[in-house]
Coordinates of C-alpha atoms in Angstrom, one line a residue:
X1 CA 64.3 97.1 -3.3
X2 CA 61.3 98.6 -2.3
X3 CA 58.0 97.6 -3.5
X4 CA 54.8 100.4 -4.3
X5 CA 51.1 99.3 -3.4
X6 CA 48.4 101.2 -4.9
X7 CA 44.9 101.2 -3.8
X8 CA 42.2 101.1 -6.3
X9 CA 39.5 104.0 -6.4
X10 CA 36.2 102.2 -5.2
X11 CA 34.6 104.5 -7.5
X12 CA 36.3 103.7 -10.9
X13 CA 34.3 101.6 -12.9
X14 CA 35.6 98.2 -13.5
X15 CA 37.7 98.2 -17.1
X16 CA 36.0 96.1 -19.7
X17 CA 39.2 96.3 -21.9
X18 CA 41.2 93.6 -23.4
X19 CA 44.9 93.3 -23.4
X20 CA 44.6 93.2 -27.0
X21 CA 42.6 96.5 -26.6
X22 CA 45.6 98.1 -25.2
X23 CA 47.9 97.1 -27.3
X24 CA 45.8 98.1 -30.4
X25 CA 45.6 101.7 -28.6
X26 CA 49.3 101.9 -29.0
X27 CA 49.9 101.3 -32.2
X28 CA 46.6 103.4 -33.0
X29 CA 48.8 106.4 -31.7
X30 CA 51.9 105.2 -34.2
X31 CA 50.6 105.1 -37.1
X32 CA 48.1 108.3 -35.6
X33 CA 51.8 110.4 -35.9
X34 CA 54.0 108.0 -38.4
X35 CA 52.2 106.2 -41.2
X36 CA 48.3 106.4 -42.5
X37 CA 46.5 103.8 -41.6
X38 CA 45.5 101.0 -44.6
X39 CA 42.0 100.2 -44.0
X40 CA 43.2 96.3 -43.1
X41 CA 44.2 97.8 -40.0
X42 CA 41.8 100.1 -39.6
X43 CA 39.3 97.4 -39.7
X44 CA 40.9 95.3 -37.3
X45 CA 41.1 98.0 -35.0
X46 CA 37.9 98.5 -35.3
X47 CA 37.0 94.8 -34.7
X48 CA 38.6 94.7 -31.3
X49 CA 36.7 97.8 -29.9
X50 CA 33.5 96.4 -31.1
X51 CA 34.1 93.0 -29.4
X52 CA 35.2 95.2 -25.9
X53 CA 31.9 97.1 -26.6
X54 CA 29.9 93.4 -27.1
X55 CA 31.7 92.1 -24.0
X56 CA 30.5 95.7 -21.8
X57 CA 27.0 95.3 -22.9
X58 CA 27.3 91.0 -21.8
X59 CA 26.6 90.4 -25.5
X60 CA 29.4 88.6 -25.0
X61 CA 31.4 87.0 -22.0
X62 CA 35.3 88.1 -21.7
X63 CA 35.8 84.0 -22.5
X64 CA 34.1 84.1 -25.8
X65 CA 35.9 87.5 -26.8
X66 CA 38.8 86.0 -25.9
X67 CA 38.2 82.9 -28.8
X68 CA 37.3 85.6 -30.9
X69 CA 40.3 87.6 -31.0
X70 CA 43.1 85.1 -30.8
X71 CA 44.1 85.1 -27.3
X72 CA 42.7 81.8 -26.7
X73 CA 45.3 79.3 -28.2
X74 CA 43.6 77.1 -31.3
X75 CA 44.6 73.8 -29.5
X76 CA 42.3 74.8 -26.7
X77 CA 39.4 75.3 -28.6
X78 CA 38.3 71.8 -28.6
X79 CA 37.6 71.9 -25.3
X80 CA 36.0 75.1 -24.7
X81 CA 33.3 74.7 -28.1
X82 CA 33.5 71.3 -28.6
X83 CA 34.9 71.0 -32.3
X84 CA 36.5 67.7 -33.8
X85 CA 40.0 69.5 -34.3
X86 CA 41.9 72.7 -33.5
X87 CA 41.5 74.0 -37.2
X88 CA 41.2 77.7 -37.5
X89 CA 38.1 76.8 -39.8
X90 CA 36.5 76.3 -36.6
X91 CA 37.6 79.4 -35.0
X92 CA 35.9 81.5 -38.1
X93 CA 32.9 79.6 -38.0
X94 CA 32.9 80.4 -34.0
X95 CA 33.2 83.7 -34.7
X96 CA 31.0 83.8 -37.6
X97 CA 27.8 83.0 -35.7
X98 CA 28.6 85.2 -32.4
X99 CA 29.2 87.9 -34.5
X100 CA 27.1 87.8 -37.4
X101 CA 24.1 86.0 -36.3
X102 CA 20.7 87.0 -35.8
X103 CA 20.6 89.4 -32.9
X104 CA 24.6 89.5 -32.5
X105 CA 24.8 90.7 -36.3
X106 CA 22.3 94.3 -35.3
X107 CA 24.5 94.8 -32.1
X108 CA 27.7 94.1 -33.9
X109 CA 26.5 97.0 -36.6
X110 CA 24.9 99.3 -33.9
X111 CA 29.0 99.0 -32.2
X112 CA 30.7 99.9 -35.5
X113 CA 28.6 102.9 -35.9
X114 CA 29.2 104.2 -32.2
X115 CA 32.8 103.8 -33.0
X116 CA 32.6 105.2 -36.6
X117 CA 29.7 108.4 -35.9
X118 CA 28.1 106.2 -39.3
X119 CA 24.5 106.1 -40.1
X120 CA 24.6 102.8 -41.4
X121 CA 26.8 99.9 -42.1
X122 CA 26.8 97.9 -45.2
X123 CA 26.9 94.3 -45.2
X124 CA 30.3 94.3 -47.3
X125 CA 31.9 96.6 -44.5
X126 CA 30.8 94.4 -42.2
X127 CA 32.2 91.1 -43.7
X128 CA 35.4 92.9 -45.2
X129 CA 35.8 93.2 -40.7
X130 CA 35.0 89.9 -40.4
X131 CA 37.8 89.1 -42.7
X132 CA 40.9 90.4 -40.8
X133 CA 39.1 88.7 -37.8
X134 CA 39.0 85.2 -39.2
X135 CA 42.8 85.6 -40.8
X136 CA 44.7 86.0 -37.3
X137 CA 45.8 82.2 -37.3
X138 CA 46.6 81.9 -40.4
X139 CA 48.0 85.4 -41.5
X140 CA 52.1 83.9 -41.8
X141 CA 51.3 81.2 -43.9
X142 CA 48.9 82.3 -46.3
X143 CA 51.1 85.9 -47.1
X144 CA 53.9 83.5 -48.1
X145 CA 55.5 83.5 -51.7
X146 CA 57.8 81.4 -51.8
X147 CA 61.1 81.6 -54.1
X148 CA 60.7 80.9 -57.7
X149 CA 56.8 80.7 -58.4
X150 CA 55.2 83.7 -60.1
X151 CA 51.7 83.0 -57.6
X152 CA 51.5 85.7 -55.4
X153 CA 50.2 84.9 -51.9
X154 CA 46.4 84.7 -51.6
X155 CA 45.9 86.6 -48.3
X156 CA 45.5 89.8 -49.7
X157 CA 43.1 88.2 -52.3
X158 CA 40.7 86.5 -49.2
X159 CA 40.3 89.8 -47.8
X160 CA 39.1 91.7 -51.5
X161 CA 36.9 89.0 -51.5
X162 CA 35.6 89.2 -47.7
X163 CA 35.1 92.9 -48.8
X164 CA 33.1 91.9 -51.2
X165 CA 30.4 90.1 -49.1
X166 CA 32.8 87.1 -48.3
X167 CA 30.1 84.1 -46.9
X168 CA 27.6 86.5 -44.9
X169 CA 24.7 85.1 -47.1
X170 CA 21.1 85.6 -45.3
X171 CA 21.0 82.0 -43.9
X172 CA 24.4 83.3 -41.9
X173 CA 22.8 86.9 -40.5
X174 CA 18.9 86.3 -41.1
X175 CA 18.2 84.6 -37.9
X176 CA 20.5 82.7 -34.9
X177 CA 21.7 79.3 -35.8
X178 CA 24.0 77.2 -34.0
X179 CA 27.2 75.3 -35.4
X180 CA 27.1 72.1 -35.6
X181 CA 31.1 70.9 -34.5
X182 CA 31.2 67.5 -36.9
X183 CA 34.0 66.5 -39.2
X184 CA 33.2 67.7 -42.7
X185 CA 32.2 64.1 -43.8
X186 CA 29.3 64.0 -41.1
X187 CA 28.4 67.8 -41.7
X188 CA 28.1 66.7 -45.4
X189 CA 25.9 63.5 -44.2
X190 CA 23.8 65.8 -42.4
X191 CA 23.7 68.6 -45.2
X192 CA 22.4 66.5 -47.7
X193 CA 19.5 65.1 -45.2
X194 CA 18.2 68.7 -45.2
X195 CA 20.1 69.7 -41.9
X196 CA 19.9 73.8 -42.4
X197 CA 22.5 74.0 -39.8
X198 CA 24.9 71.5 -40.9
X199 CA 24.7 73.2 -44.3
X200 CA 25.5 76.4 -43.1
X201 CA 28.3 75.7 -41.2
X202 CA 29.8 73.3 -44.1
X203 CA 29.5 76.6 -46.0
X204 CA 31.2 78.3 -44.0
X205 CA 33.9 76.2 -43.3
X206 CA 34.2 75.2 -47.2
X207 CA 33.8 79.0 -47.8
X208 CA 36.1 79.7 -46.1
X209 CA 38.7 77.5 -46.9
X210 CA 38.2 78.1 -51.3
X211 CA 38.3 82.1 -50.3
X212 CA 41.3 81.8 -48.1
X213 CA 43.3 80.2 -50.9
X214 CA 42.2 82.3 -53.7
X215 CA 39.8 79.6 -55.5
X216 CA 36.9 82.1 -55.0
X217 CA 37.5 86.0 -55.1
X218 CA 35.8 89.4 -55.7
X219 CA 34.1 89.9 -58.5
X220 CA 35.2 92.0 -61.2
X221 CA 34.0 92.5 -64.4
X222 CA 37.8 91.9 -66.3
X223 CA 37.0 88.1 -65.6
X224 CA 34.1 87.4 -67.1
X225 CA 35.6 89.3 -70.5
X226 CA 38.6 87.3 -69.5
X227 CA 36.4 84.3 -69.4
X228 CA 38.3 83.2 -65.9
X229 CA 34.5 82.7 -65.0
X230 CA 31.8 82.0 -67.0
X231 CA 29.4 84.3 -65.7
X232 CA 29.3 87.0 -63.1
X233 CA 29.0 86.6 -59.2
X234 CA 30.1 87.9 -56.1
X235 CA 31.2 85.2 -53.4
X236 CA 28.2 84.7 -51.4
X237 CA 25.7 84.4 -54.0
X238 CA 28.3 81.4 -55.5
X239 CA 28.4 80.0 -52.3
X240 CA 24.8 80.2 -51.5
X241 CA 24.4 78.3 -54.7
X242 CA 26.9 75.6 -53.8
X243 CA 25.3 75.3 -50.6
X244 CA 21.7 74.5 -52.4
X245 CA 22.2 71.6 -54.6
X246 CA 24.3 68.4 -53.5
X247 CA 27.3 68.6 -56.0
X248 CA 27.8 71.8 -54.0
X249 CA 27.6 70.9 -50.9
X250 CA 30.6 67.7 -52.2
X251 CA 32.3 70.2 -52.9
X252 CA 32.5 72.4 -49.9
X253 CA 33.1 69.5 -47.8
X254 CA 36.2 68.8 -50.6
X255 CA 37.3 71.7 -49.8
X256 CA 37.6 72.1 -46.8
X257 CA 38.9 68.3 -45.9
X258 CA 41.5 69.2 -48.1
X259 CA 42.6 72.7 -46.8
X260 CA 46.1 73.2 -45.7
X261 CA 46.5 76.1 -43.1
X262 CA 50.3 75.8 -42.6
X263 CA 51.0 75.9 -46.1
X264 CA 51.0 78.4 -49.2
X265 CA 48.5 78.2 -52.1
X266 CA 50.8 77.3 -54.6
X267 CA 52.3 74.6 -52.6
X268 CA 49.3 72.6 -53.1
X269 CA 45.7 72.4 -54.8
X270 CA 42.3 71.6 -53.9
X271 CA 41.0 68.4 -56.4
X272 CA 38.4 69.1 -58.8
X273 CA 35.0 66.4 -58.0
X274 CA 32.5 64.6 -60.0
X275 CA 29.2 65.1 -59.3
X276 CA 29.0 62.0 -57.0
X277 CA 32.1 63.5 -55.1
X278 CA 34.8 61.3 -56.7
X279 CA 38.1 63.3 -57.9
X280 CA 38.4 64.3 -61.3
X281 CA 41.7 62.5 -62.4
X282 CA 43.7 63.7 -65.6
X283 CA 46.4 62.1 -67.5
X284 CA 46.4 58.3 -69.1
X285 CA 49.9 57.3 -67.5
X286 CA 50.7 56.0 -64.2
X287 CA 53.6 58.8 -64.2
X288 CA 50.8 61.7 -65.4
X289 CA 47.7 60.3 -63.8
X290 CA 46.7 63.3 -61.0
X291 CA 44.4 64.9 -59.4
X292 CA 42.9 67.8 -61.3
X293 CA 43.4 71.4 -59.7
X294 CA 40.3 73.3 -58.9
X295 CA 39.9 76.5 -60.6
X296 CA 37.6 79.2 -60.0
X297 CA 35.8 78.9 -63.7
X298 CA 34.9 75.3 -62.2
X299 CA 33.9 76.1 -58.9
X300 CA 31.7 78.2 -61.2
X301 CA 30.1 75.6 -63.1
X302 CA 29.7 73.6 -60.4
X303 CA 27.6 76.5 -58.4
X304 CA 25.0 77.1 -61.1
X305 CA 25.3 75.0 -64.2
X306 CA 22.3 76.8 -65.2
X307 CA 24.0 80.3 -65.4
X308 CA 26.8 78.9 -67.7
X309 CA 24.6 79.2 -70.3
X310 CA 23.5 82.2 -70.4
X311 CA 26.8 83.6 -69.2
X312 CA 28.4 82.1 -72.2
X313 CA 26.1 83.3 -74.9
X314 CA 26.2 87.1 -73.1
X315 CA 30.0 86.9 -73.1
X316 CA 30.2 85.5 -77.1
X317 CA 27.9 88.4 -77.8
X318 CA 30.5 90.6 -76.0
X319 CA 33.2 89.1 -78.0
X320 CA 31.7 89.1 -81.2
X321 CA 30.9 92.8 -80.7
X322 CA 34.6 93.9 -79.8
X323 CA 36.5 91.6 -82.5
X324 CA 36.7 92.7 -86.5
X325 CA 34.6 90.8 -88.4
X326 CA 37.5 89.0 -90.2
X327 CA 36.7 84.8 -90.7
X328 CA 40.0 84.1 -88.6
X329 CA 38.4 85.7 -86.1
X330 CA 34.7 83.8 -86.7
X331 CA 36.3 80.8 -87.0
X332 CA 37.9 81.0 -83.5
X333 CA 34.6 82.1 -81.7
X334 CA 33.0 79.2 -83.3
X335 CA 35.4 77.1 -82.5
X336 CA 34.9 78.5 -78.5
X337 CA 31.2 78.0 -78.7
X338 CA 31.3 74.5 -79.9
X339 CA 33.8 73.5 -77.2
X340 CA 31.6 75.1 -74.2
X341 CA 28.4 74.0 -75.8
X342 CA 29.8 70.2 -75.7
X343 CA 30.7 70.1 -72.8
X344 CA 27.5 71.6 -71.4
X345 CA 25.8 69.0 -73.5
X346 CA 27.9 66.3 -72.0
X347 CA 27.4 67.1 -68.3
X348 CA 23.7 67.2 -69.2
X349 CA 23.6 64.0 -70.6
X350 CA 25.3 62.1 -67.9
X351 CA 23.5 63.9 -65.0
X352 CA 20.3 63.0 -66.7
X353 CA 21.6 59.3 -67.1
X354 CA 22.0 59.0 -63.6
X355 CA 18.9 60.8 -62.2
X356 CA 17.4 58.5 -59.7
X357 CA 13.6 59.5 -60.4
X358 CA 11.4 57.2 -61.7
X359 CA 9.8 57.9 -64.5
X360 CA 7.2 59.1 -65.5
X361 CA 8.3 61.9 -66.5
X362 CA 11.5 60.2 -68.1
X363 CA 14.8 62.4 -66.8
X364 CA 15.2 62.7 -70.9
X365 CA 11.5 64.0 -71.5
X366 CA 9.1 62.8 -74.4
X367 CA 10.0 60.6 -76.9
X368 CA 9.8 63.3 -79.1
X369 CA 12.1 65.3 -77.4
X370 CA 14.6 62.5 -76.7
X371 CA 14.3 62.3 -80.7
X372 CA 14.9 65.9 -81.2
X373 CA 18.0 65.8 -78.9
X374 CA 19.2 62.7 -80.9
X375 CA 18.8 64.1 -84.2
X376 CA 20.9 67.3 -83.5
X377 CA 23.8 65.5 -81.6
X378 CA 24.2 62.7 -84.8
X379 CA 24.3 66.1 -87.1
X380 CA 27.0 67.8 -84.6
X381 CA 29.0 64.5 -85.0
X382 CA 28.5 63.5 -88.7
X383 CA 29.9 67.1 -89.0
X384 CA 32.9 66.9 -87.1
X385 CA 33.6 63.7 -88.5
X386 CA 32.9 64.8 -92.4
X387 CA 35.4 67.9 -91.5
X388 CA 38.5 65.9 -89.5
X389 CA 41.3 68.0 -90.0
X390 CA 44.3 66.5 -91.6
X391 CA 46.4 65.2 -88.5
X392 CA 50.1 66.3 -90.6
X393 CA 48.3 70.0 -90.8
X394 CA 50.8 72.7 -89.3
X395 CA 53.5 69.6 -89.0
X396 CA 57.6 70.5 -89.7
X397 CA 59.5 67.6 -90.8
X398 CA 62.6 67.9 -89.3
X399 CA 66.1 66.3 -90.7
X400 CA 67.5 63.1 -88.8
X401 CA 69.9 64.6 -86.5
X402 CA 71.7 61.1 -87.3
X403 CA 72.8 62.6 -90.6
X404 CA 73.4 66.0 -90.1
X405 CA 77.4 65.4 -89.9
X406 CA 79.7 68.4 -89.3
X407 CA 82.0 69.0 -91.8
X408 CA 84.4 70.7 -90.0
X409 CA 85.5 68.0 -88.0

């Protein structure tokens, strides 16, 4: 066995290129001569030549490209940032601010259009990337479907809505900011104190944990007609205005406490919260007592309670305009409007009741007004009481099967 020594040119310039790199460079060649590319793994391609081109220019250090693209193990991580846990939250929020902060965010964009001969690169482009970035470690579990459930896997569903501006808001890519590596329970402490970099990385890491499981996605304009949300918004305007009030900052911190990277969506949920972060619990039995599942008209609500309004008139206006005119059809619009309208009214009431200014003013305004707000919720219930519908209404009386012989035998 002989062995070949090679002697390296003194004049070669001293590669800058990842091992991931290379191995991207080879399958850039399959699918170059086999199969078109999808632009998932365009992007990702992408990604990796503009973290080689970060590291050249000692934007970043191999180490932290390294963190970036995977090849540092998660159960390392701890040490080398100083997070609580080896969560892949905390990997995305790593990434997140070396990437997309500040100064990093204009050389990340001034890489991508080297690489891409573009003019300009849009902020959606740009988080769509940082999509297939954050996803490495979780990529297996989260494109699961397991046997029997009609839920399709939500991976596919956290990158549409990555591409649609994902949780790049302006707090993320205005200026540089550095993360703050707390458990969610202290960031939330800190948050609430008026911490601007606790909150952003709770938003991140809650953001990221409600888009990865397919509680917040793109917008489209099907589900506000659909009325799956109440009004419309794309990802990091909803999350910039969870991230503003403390109900949404509860939640965030909900979220991701609760978030399960090993498993599927549909093999468990995220609870639902009150506004003083206590878990909204349905059912009046010990054996259906639960925790209710977050949905994305909620997460909705609980971003701007403000736009519900307005969302809900615009969208009975749109119903009313496409439906016939027949009183069935009334009838059940009314019947809609009433239901929504309540329980507006109702979370008004008891987030007035527990306001914690002192008055004056009073958290229910004027006498007068308090009167006025009185008046019309006695004459909303002294109608629904004076038109109870009869409880035996639409009922079938069936026969005893007791009686119901067979005469054959």
């Amino acid at each position: 066995m002989t062995t070949q020594t090679t002697t390296a040119n003194p004049l070669a310039p001293e590669s800058t290129f990842s091992f991931v790199t290379m191995v991207e460079n080879l399958v850039a060649g399959e699918h170059l001569e086999k199969n078109p590319w999808t632009q998932d793994a365009m992007w990702h391609n992408i990604a990796n030549q503009v973290i080689d081109g970060l590291v050249a220019r000692g934007v970043l250090t191999r180490s932290q490209g390294d963190i970036i693209t995977g090849v540092t193990p998660l159960a390392e991580l701890p040490d080398l940032i100083g997070c609580p846990d080896a969560s892949p939250i905390w990997r995305a929020i790593y990434t997140t601010q070396r990437l997309a902060s500040g100064a990093a965010f204009r050389a990340a964009k001034a890489e991508i259009r080297n690489i891409m001969a573009r003019r300009a690169v849009t902020t959606k482009q740009f988080s769509f990337m940082l999509g297939v970035i954050v996803d490495r470690d979780i990529r297996r579990s989260k494109s699961r479907k397991e046997k029997g459930t009609h839920k399709p896997a939500s991976l596919q569903t956290a990158r549409n809505a990555f591409g649609d501006g994902g949780y790049l808001i302006e707090t993320v890519t205005a200026a540089a900011w550095t993360p703050i590596y707390k458990a969610p329970t202290e960031l939330l402490e800190l948050a609430l104190a008026g911490d601007t970099a606790a909150r952003t990385t709770l938003m991140i890491g809650g953001g990221y944990a409600l888009i990865m499981d397919g509680y917040l996605t793109r917008d489209r304009e099907s589900k506000f007609y659909e009325g799956t949300t109440p009004y419309r918004g794309i990802p990091p305007v909803i999350l910039s205005d969870l991230a503003s009030h403390p109900h949404g900052l509860r939640m965030l911190a909900t979220a991701w406490s609760g978030w399960d990277p090993e498993r599927p969506t549909h093999e468990y949920n995220i609870p639902d919260i009150n506004e003083d972060g206590s878990v909204v619990i349905t059912g009046s039995t010990v054996e259906t007592r639960q925790a209710m599942r977050l949905t994305e008209h909620r997460l909705f609500e609980i971003a701007s309670p403000s736009k519900v309004m307005a969302g809900f008139l615009k969208q009975q206006e749109n119903r009313r305009s496409r439906s016939a005119d027949s009183p069935e059809d009334r009838d059940r619009d009314n019947r809609d409007r009433l239901t929504v309208a309540l329980e507006i009214a109702m979370e008004a009431a008891t987030e007035l009741s527990a306001s914690t200014v002192p008055p004056p003013p009073h958290p229910f305004g004027t006498h007068d007004e308090w009167t006025k707000a009185r008046d019309a919720a006695l004459q909303v219930y002294a109608t629904l009481v004076k038109n109870e519908p009869d409880a035996q209404a639409g009922f079938i009386d069936s026969d005893d099967p007791d009686s119901d012989e067979d005469e054959s035998y």
